[in-house]
Coordinates of C-alpha atoms in Angstrom, one line a residue:
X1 CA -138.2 0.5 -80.4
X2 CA -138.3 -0.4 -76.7
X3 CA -135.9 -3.4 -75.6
X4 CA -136.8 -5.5 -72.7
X5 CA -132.9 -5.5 -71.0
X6 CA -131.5 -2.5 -69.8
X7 CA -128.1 -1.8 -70.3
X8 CA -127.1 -3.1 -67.0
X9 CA -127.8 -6.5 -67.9
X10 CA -126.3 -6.1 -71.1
X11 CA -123.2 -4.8 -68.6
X12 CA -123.2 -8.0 -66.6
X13 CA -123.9 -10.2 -69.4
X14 CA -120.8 -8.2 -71.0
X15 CA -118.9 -9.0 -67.5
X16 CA -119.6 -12.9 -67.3
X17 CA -119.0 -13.6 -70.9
X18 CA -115.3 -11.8 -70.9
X19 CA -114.5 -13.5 -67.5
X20 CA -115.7 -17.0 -68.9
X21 CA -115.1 -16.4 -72.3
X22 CA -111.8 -14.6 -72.9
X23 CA -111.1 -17.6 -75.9
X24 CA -113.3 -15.4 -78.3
X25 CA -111.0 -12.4 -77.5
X26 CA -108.7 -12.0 -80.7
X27 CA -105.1 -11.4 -80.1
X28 CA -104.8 -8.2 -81.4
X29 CA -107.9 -7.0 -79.3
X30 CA -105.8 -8.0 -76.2
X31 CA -102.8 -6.4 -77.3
X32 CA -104.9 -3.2 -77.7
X33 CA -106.1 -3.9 -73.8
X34 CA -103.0 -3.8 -72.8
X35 CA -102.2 -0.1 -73.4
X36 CA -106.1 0.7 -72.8
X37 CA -108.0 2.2 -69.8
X38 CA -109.9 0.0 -68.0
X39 CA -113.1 1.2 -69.8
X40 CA -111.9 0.9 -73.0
X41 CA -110.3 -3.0 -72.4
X42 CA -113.9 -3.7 -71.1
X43 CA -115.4 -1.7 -74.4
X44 CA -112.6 -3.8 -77.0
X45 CA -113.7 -7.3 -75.2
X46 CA -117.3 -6.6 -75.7
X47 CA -116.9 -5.6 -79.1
X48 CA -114.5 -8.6 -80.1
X49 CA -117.1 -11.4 -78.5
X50 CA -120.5 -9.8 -79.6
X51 CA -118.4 -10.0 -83.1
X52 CA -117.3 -13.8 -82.5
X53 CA -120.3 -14.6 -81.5
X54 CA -122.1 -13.1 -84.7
X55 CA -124.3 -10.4 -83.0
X56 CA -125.6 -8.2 -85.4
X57 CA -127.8 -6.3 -83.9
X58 CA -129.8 -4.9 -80.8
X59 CA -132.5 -8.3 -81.3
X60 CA -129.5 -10.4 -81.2
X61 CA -128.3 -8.8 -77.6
X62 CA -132.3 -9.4 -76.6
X63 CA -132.0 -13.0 -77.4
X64 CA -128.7 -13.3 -76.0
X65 CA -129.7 -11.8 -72.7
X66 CA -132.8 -13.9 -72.3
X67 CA -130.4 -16.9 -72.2
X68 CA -128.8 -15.4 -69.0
X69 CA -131.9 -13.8 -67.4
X70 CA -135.5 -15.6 -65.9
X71 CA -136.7 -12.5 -66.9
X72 CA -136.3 -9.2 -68.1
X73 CA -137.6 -7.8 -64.6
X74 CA -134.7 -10.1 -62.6
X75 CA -131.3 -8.0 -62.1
X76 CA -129.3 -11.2 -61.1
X77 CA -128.3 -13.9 -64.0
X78 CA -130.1 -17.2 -63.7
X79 CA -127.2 -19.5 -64.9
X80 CA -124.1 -20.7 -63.2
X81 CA -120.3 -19.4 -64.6
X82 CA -119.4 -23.2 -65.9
X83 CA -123.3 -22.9 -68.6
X84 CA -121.7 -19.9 -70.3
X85 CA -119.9 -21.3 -72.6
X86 CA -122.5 -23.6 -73.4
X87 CA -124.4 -21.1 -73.6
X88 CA -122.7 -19.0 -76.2
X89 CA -122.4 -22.4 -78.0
X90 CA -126.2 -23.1 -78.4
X91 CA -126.7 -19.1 -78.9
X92 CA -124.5 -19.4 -82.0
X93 CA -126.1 -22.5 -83.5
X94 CA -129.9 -20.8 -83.3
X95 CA -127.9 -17.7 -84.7
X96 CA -126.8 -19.2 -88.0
X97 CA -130.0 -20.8 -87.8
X98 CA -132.0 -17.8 -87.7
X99 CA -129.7 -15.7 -90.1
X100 CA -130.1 -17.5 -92.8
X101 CA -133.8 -16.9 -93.1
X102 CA -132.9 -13.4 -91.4
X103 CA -130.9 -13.0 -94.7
X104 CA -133.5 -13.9 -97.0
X105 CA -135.5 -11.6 -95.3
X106 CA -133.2 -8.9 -95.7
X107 CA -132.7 -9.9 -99.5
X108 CA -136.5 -9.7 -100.0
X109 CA -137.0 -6.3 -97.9
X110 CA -134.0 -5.2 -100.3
X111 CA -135.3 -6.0 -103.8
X112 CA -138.7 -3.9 -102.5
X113 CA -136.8 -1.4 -102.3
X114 CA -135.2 -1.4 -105.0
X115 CA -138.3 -2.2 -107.0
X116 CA -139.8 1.1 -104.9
X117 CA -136.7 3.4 -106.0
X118 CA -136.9 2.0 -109.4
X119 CA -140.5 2.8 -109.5
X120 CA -140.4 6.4 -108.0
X121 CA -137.8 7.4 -110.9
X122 CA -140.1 6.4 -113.3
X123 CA -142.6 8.8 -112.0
X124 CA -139.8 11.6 -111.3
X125 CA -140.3 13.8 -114.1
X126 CA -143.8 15.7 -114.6
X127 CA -145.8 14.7 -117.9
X128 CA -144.9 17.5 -119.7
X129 CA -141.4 17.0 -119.2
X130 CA -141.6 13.4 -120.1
X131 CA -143.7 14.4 -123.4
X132 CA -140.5 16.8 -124.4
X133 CA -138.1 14.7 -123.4
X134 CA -139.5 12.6 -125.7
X135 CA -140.1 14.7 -128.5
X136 CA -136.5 16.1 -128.4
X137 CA -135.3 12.5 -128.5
X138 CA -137.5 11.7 -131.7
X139 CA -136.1 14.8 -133.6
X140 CA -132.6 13.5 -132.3
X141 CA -132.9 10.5 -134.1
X142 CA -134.5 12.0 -137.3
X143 CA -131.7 14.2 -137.2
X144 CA -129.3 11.7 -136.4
X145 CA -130.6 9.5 -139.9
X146 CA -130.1 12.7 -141.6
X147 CA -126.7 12.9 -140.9
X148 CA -126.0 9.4 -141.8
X149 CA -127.6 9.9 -144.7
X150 CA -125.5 13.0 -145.7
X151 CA -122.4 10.7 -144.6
X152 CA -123.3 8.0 -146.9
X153 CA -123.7 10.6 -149.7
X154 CA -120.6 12.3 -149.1
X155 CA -118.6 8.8 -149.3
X156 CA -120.4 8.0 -152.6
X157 CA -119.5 11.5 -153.8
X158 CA -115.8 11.2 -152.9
X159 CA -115.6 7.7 -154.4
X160 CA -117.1 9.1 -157.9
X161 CA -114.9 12.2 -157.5
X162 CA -112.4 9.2 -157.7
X163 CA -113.0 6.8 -160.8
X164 CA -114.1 10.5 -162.2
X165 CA -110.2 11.5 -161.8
X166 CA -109.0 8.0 -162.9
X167 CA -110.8 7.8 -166.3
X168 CA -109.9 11.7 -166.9
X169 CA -106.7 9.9 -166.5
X170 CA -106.6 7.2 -168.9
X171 CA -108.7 9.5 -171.2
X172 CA -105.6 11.4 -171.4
X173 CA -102.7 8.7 -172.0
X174 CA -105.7 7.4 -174.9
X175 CA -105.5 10.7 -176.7
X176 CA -101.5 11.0 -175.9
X177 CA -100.9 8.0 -177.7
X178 CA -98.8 7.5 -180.6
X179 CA -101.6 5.1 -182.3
X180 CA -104.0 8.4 -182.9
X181 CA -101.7 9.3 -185.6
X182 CA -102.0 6.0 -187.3
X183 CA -106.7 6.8 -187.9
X184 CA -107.5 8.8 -191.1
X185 CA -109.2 11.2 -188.3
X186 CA -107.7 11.0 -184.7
X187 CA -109.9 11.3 -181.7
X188 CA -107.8 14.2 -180.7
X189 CA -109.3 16.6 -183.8
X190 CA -113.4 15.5 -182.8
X191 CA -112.3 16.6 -178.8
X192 CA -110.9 19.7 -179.9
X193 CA -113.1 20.8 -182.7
X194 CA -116.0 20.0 -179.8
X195 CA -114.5 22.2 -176.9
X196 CA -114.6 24.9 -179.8

């Protein structure tokens, strides 16, 4: 993209805002200056009043440097040392104004694309790939049923193996009893004479 203001008006807009400005310098950014060359204190104010003042980005500095400049072809700033902070002050207020609808926009360019990504995995595998993929997931599930199926007959199986074992059970205290004596022809002689 081409900007309008070079970086030497950026570097005195830097200059006039962190000589009239030093409120929006953070205390730990000035303890940091203090150990600092004189590059990096100038590089640490910068950075801690483009952050207070809610710059985001390289249109934000634009903006921000038109308030200081007639033009973008001028080299010296149009305003006197006591406007800056007035300055900063109405650049803020049009700020929050402007990201608010700046954040809808981004919110909107956002959920394009993710629709677009979304869209563009759909269309990721070839057709062929897609028609086995699908195939292998039908004979999943048929084979998964199957399975189920054998569970559920398995279950059943055990739970007749069961009341099978419990009536061989009382089938065998019934012909161990003591009243089989008592019948003119026991149980216990028809069982026997049938396993012969």
């Amino acid at each position: 993209p081409v900007y309008k203001y070079t970086n030497e008006h950026i570097r005195t807009v830097m200059t006039l805002l962190a000589k009239e400005c030093q409120f929006l310098i953070d205390s730990n950014t000035l303890e940091a200056c203090k150990t600092a060359s004189l590059a990096e204190t100038q590089l640490l104010k910068a950075n801690a009043i483009l952050s207070s003042i809610g710059l985001r980005d390289r249109g934000d500095l634009e903006r921000l440097c038109g308030l200081f400049f007639e033009s973008h072809k001028e080299t010296a700033v149009k305003v006197d040392s006591g406007e800056v902070v007035s300055l900063v002050r109405s650049f803020i207020f049009d700020n929050s104004k402007i990201g608010v609808g700046r954040e809808r926009t981004l919110k909107t360019i956002r959920d394009k694309k993710d629709i677009q990504f979304w869209d563009n995995l759909k269309n990721c595998l070839p057709q062929r790939s897609e028609r086995t993929w699908a195939a292998l997931e039908k004979g999943l599930f048929r084979y998964n049923k199957l399975l189920k199926n054998r569970q559920d007959d398995i279950n059943e199986t055990n739970e007749l193996l069961k009341t099978n074992g419990e009536l061989k059970m009382l089938l065998q205290q019934y012909l161990e009893s003591k009243n089989n004596d008592d019948f003119q022809l026991p149980p216990t002689h028809f069982i026997t004479g049938m396993q012969n």
